[in-house]
Coordinates of C-alpha atoms and ligand atoms in Angstrom, one line a residue:
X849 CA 0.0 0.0 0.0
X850 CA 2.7 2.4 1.0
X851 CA 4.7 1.3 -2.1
X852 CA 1.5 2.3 -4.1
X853 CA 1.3 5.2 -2.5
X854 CA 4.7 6.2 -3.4
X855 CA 4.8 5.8 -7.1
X856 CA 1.7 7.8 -7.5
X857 CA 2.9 11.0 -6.2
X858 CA 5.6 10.3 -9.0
X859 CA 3.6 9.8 -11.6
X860 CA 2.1 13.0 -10.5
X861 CA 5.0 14.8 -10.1
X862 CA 5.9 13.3 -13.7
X863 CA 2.7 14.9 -15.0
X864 CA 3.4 18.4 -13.2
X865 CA 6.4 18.8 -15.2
X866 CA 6.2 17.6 -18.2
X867 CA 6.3 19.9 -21.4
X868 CA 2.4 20.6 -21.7
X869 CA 2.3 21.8 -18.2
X870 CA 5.3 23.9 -17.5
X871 CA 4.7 27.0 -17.4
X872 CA 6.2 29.6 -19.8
X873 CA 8.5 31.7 -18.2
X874 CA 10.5 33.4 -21.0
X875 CA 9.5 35.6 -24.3
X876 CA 11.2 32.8 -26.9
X877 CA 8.9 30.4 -25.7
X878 CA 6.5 32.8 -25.0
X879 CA 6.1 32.7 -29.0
X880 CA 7.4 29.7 -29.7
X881 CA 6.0 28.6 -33.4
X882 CA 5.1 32.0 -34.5
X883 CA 8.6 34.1 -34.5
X884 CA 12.1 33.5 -33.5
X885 CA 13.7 36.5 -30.4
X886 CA 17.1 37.7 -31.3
X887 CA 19.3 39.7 -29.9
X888 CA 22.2 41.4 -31.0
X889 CA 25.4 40.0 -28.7
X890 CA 29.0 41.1 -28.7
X891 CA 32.2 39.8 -27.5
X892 CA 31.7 41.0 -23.6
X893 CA 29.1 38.5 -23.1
X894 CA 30.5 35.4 -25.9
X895 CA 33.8 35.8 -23.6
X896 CA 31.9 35.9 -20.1
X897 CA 32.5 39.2 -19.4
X898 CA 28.6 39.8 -18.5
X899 CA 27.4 37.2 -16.9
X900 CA 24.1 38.5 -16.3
X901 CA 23.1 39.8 -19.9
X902 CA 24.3 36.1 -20.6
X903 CA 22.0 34.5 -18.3
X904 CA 18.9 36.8 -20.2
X905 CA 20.3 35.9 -23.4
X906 CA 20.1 32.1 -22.0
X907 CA 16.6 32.3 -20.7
X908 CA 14.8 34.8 -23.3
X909 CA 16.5 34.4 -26.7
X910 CA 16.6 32.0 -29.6
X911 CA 18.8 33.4 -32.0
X912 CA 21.3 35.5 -31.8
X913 CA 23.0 37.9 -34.3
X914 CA 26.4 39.6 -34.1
X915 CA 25.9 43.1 -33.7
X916 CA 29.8 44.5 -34.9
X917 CA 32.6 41.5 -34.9
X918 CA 31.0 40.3 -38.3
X919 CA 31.6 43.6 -40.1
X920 CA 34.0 44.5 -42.8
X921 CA 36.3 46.5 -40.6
X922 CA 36.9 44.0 -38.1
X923 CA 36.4 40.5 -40.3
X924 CA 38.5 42.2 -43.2
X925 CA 41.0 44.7 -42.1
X926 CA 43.1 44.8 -45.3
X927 CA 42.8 43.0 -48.5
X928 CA 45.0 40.3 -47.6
X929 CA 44.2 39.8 -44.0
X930 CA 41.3 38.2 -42.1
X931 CA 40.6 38.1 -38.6
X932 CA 38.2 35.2 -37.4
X933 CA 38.7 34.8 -33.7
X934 CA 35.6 37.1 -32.4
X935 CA 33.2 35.7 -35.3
X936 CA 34.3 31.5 -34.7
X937 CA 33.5 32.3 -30.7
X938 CA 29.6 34.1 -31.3
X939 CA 29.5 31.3 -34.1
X940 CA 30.4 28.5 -31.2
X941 CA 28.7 30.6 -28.4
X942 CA 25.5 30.3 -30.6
X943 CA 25.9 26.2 -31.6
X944 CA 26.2 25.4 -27.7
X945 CA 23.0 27.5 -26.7
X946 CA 21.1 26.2 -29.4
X947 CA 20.3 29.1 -31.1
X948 CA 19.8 30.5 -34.4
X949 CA 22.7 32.4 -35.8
X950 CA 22.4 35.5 -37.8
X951 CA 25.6 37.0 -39.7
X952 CA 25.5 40.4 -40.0
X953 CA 26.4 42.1 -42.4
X954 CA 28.3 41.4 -45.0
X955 CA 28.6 44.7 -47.4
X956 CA 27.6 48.3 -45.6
X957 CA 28.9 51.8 -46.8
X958 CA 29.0 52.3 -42.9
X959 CA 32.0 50.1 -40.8
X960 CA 33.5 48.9 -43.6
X961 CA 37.4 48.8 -43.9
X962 CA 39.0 51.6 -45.4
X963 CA 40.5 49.9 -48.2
X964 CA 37.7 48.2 -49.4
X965 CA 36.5 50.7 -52.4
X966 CA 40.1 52.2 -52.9
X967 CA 43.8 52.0 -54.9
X968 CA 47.2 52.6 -53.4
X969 CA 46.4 56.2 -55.0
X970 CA 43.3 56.5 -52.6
X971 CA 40.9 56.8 -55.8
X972 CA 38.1 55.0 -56.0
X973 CA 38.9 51.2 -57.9
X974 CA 37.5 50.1 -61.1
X975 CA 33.9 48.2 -61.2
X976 CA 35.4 45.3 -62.1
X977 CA 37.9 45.5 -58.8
X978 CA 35.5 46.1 -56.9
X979 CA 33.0 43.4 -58.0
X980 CA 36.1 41.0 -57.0
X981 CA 36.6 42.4 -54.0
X982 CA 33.3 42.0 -52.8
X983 CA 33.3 38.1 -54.7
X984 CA 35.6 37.1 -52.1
X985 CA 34.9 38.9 -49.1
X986 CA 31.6 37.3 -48.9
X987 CA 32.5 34.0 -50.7
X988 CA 35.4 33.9 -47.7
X989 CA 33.5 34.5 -44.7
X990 CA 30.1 33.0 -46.0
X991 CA 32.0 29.6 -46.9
X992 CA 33.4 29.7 -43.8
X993 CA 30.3 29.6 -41.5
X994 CA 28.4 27.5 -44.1
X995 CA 25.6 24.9 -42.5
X996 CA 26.0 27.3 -39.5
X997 CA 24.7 30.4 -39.9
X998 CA 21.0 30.6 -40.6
X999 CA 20.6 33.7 -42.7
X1000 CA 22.8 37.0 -43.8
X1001 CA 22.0 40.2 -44.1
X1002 CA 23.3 40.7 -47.5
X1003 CA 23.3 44.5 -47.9
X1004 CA 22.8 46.9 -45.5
X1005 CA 21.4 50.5 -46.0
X1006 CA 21.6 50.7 -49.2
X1007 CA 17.9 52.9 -49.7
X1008 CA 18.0 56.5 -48.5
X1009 CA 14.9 58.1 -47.3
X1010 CA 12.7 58.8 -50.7
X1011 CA 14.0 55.7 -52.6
X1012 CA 17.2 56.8 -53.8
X1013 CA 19.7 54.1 -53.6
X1014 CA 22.7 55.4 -50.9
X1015 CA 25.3 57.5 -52.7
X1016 CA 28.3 55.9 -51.4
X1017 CA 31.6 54.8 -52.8
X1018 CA 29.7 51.5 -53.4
X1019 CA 27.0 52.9 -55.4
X1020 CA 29.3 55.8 -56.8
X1021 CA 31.9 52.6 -58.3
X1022 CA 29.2 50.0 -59.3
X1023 CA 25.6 51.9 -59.2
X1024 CA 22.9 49.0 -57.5
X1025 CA 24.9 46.5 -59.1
X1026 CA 26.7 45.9 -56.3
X1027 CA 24.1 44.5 -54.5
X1028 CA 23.4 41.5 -57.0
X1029 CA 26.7 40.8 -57.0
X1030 CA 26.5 40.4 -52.8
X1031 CA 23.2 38.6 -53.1
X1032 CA 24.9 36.2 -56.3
X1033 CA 28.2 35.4 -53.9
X1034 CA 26.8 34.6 -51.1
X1035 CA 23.8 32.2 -52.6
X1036 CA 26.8 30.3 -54.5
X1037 CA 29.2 30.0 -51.1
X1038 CA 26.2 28.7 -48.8
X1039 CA 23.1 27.9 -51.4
X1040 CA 20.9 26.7 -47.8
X1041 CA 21.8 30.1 -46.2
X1042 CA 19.2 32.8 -46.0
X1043 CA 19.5 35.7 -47.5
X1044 CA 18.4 39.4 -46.4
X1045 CA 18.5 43.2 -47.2
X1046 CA 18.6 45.2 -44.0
X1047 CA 17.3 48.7 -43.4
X1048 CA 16.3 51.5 -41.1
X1049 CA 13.7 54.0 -41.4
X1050 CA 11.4 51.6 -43.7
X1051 CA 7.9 53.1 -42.6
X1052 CA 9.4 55.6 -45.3
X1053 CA 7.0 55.2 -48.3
X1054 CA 9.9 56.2 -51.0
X1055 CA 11.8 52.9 -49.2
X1056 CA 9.2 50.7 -49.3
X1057 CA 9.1 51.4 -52.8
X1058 CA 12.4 50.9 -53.7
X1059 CA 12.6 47.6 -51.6
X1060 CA 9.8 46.4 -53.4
X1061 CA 11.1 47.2 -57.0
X1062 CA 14.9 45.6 -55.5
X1063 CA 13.5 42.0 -54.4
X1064 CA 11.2 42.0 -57.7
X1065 CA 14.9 42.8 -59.6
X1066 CA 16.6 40.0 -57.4
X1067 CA 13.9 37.4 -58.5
X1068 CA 13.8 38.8 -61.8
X1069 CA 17.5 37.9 -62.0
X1070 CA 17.1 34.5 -60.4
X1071 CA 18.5 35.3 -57.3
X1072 CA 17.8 34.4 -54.0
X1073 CA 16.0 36.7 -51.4
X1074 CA 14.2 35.3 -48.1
X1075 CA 13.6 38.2 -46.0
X1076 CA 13.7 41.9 -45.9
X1077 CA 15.3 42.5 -42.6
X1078 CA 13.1 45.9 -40.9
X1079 CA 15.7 47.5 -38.5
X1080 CA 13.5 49.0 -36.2
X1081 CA 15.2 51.6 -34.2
X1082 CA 12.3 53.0 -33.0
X1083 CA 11.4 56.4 -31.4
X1084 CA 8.6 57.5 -29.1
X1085 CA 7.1 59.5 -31.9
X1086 CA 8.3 57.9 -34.8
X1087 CA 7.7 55.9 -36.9
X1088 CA 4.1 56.3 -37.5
X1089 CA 2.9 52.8 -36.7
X1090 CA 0.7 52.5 -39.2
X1091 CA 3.3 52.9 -42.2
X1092 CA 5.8 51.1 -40.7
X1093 CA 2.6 47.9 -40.7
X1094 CA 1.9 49.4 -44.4
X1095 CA 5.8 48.3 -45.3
X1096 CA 5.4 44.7 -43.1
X1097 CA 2.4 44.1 -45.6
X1098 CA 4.0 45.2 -48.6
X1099 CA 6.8 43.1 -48.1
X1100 CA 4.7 40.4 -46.9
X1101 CA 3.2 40.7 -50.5
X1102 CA 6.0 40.1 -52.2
X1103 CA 6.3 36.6 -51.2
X1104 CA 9.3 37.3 -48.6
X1105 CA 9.3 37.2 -45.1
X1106 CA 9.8 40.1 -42.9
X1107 CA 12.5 40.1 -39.9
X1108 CA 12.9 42.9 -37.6
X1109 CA 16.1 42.9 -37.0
X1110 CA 17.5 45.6 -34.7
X1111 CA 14.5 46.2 -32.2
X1112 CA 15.1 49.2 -30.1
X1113 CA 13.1 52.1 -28.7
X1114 CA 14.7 55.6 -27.7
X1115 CA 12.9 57.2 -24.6
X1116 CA 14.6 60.4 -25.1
X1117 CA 13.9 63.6 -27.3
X1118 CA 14.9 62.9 -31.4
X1119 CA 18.0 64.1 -32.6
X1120 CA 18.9 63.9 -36.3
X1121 CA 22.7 65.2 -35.8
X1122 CA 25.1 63.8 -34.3
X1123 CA 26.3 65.9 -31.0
X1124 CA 28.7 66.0 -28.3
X1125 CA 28.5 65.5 -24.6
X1126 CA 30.9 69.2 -24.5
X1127 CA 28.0 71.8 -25.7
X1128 CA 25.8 73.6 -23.5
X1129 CA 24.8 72.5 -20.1
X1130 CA 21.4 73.6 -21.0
X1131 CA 21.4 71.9 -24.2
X1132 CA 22.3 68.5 -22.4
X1133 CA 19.7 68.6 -20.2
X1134 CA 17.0 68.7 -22.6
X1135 CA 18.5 66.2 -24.6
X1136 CA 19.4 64.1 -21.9
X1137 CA 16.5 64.5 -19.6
X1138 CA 16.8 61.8 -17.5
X1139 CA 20.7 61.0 -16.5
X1140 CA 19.4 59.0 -13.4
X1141 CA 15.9 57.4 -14.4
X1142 CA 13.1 57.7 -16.2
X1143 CA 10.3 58.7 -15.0
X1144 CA 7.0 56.1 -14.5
X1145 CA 5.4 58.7 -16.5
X1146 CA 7.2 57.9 -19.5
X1147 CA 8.3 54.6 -19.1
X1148 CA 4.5 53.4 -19.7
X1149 CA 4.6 55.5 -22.7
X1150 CA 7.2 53.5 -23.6
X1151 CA 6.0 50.5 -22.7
X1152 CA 2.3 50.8 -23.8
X1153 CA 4.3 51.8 -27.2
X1154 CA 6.3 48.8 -27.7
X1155 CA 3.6 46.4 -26.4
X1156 CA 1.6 47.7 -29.7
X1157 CA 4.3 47.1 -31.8
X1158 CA 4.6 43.6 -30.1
X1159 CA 0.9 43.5 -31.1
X1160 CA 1.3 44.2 -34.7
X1161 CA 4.2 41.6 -35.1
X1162 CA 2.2 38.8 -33.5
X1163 CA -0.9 39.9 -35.7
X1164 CA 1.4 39.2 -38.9
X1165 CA 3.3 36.5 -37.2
X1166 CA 2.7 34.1 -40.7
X1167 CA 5.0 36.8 -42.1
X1168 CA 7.3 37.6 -39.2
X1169 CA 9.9 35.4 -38.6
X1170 CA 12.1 36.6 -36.7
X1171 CA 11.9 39.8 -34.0
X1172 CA 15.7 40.7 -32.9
X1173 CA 16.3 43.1 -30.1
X1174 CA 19.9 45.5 -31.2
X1175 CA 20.8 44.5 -27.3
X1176 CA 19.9 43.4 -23.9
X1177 CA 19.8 45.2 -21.4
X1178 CA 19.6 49.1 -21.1
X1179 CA 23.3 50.0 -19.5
X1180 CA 24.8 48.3 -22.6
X1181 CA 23.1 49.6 -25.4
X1182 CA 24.7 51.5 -28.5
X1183 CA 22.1 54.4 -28.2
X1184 CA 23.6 55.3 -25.0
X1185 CA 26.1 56.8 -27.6
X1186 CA 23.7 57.8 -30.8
X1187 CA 23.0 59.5 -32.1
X1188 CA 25.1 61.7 -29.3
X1189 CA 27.6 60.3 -27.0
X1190 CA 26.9 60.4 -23.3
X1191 CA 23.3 60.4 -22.9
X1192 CA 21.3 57.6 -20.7
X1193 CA 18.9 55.7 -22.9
X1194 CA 15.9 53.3 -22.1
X1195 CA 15.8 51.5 -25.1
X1196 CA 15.9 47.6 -24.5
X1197 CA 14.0 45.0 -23.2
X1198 CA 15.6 44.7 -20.0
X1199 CA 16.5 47.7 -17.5
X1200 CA 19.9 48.2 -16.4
X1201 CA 19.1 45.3 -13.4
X1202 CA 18.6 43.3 -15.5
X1203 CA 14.8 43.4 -14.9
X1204 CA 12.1 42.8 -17.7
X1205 CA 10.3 45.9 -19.0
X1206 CA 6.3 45.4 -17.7
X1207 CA 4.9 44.7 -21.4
X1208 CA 7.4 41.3 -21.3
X1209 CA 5.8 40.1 -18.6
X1210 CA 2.4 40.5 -19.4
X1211 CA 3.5 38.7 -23.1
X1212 CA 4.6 36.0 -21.1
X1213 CA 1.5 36.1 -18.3
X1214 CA -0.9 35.8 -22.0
X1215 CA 1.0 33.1 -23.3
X1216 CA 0.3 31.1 -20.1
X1217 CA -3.3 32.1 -19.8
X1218 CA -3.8 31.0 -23.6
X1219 CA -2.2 27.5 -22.5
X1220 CA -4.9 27.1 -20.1
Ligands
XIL1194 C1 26.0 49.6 -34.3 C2 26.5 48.9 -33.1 O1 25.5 48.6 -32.2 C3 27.5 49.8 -32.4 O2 28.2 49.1 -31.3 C4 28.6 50.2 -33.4 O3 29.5 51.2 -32.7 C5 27.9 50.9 -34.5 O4 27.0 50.0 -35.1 N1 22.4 49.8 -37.9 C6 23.1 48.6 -38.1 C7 24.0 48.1 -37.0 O5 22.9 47.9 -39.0 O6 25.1 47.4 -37.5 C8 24.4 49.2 -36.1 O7 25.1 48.7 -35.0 C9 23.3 50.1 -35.7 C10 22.6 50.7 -36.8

């Protein structure tokens, strides 16, 4: 009888635990089957240096993507010369977590090594150079994480607001060109890697446009295109939601999915120029309104804001594949620095303790009620 009674609370502690009845207690899982959570990781926490950010990375995230030790600058230094090391260990970091592994980015006018569009003259190379140059730049480091990195963004930033494509030495050398070119290497060096262009600022109509008329060119060429990856550095006042939804759709239409790849949200006023932390004292405290924290005031702004864009990306989660957060936690993000250097931003998931902002935990509290 004992012995009976025994092996029943087992069973029932079998049932209490097994996957159907555990509850959900982090935001992957929280939409697991509908989108992949990214975030953007650099070395500190692949070496260990944070072990806390590594911990939410752990718990929260399903993919990763590198946010700088994959760019030209760093992977590419000089034409003959490669550097690996930081790449390899967010490549291995990402195969023992089990997560999804997103290169980024493999040709940007913006980081790129100073070499890349030049002669020992310093005058811009020949197309034909060029399209060499940026053969085996992404043949070379594609190749190299073949099988092992999911997808690429391909191009990055290469629409400026309007439609134009970017005047940069890129464009100036090889006009749009060089973006087939990109898109052709990369397909031949990994033909099961997915493929992506990458841009900010697409609730812009003139953008969506463009991006439109490039992935109909890329198809048209027979070339392969899986996603247009939607940045998403978000404002408090910008973008208007309902463009940036209107560019989801029309991308959605095209037949490719939709990533958004660098999730952030400022909490502070909008600056277009880049500024430093020496002008006014004035000046700095209206742009940096809150150098200890911000108020409850505007954090549910905040929050109620980015719980809506939450919203929108579950509502077209058949599209969505993928939402990345540009970071973790607040005290390490990049806008801490930009657009001006020195300013305290709010602009992450997680609060400088590491905390999860309110509308995470309610994602998570729904996703348990709709188990129920
Ligand atoms: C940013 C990184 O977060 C910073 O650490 C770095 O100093 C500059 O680049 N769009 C992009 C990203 O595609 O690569 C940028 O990342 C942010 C804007």
């Amino acid at each position: 009888m004992k012995l009976l009674n025994i092996s029943a609370i087992v069973m029932f502690c079998v049932a209490c635990s097994s996957p159907q009845t555990e509850k959900i207690d982090s935001l992957s899982r929280a939409f697991d089957g509908k989108f992949t959570i990214g975030a953007a990781i650099d070395t500190s926490i692949v070496n260990g240096l944070r072990p806390q950010a590594d911990s939410l990375v752990k718990k929260h995230f399903n993919s990763i993507v590198a946010e700088n030790c994959m760019k030209c600058m760093y992977m590419h230094p000089a034409e003959n010369q490669y550097f690996f090391d930081d790449a390899d260990r967010f490549v291995d970091y990402g195969e023992r977590n089990n997560m999804e592994i997103i290169g980024h980015c493999l040709v940007w006018h913006s980081q790129m090594a100073p070499w890349f569009c030049y002669d020992d003259k310093g005058e811009l190379v020949e197309p034909e150079v060029l399209r060499q140059r940026i053969v085996d730049h992404v043949t070379t480091i594609v190749s190299r994480y073949k099988g092992r990195v999911k997808g690429w963004d391909v191009v990055n930033e290469v629409v400026v607001e309007g439609g134009e494509l970017r005047d940069s030495p890129l464009s100036k050398i090889m006009g749009e060109e060089f973006i087939y070119t990109a898109f052709e290497a990369a397909h031949a060096a990994d033909p099961d890697a997915q493929l992506y262009l990458n841009d900010y600022g697409m609730d812009n109509a003139g953008r969506r446009d463009s991006y439109v008329r490039i992935i109909r060119e890329l198809k048209n060429r027979g070339l392969r295109i899986d996603a247009i990856g939607m940045q998403g550095h978000l404002g408090m006042e910008y973008p208007d939601v309902a463009e940036f939804e209107k560019s989801l759709e029309a991308y959605a239409a095209e037949g490719v999915k939709v990533m958004i790849s660098e999730l952030d949200m400022s909490a502070l006023p909008y600056i277009s120029r880049s500024a430093n932390v020496g002008d006014t004292v004035a000046f700095m405290k209206k742009l940096n309104p809150y150098p200890e924290q911000l108020p409850d005031s505007v954090a549910n702004i905040w929050n109620d804001r980015m719980a809506t864009f939450f919203n929108i990306f579950d509502e077209h989660s058949a599209d969505v594949q993928r939402v990345t957060a540009w970071g973790v936690d607040d005290g390490y993000s990049w806008k801490n620095d930009f657009p001006m250097k020195g300013r305290k931003e709010y602009p992450l998931l997680f609060d400088r303790n590491f905390q999860p902002k309110p509308f995470i935990r309610d994602i998570i509290n729904r996703a348990n009620e709709a188990k129920n």
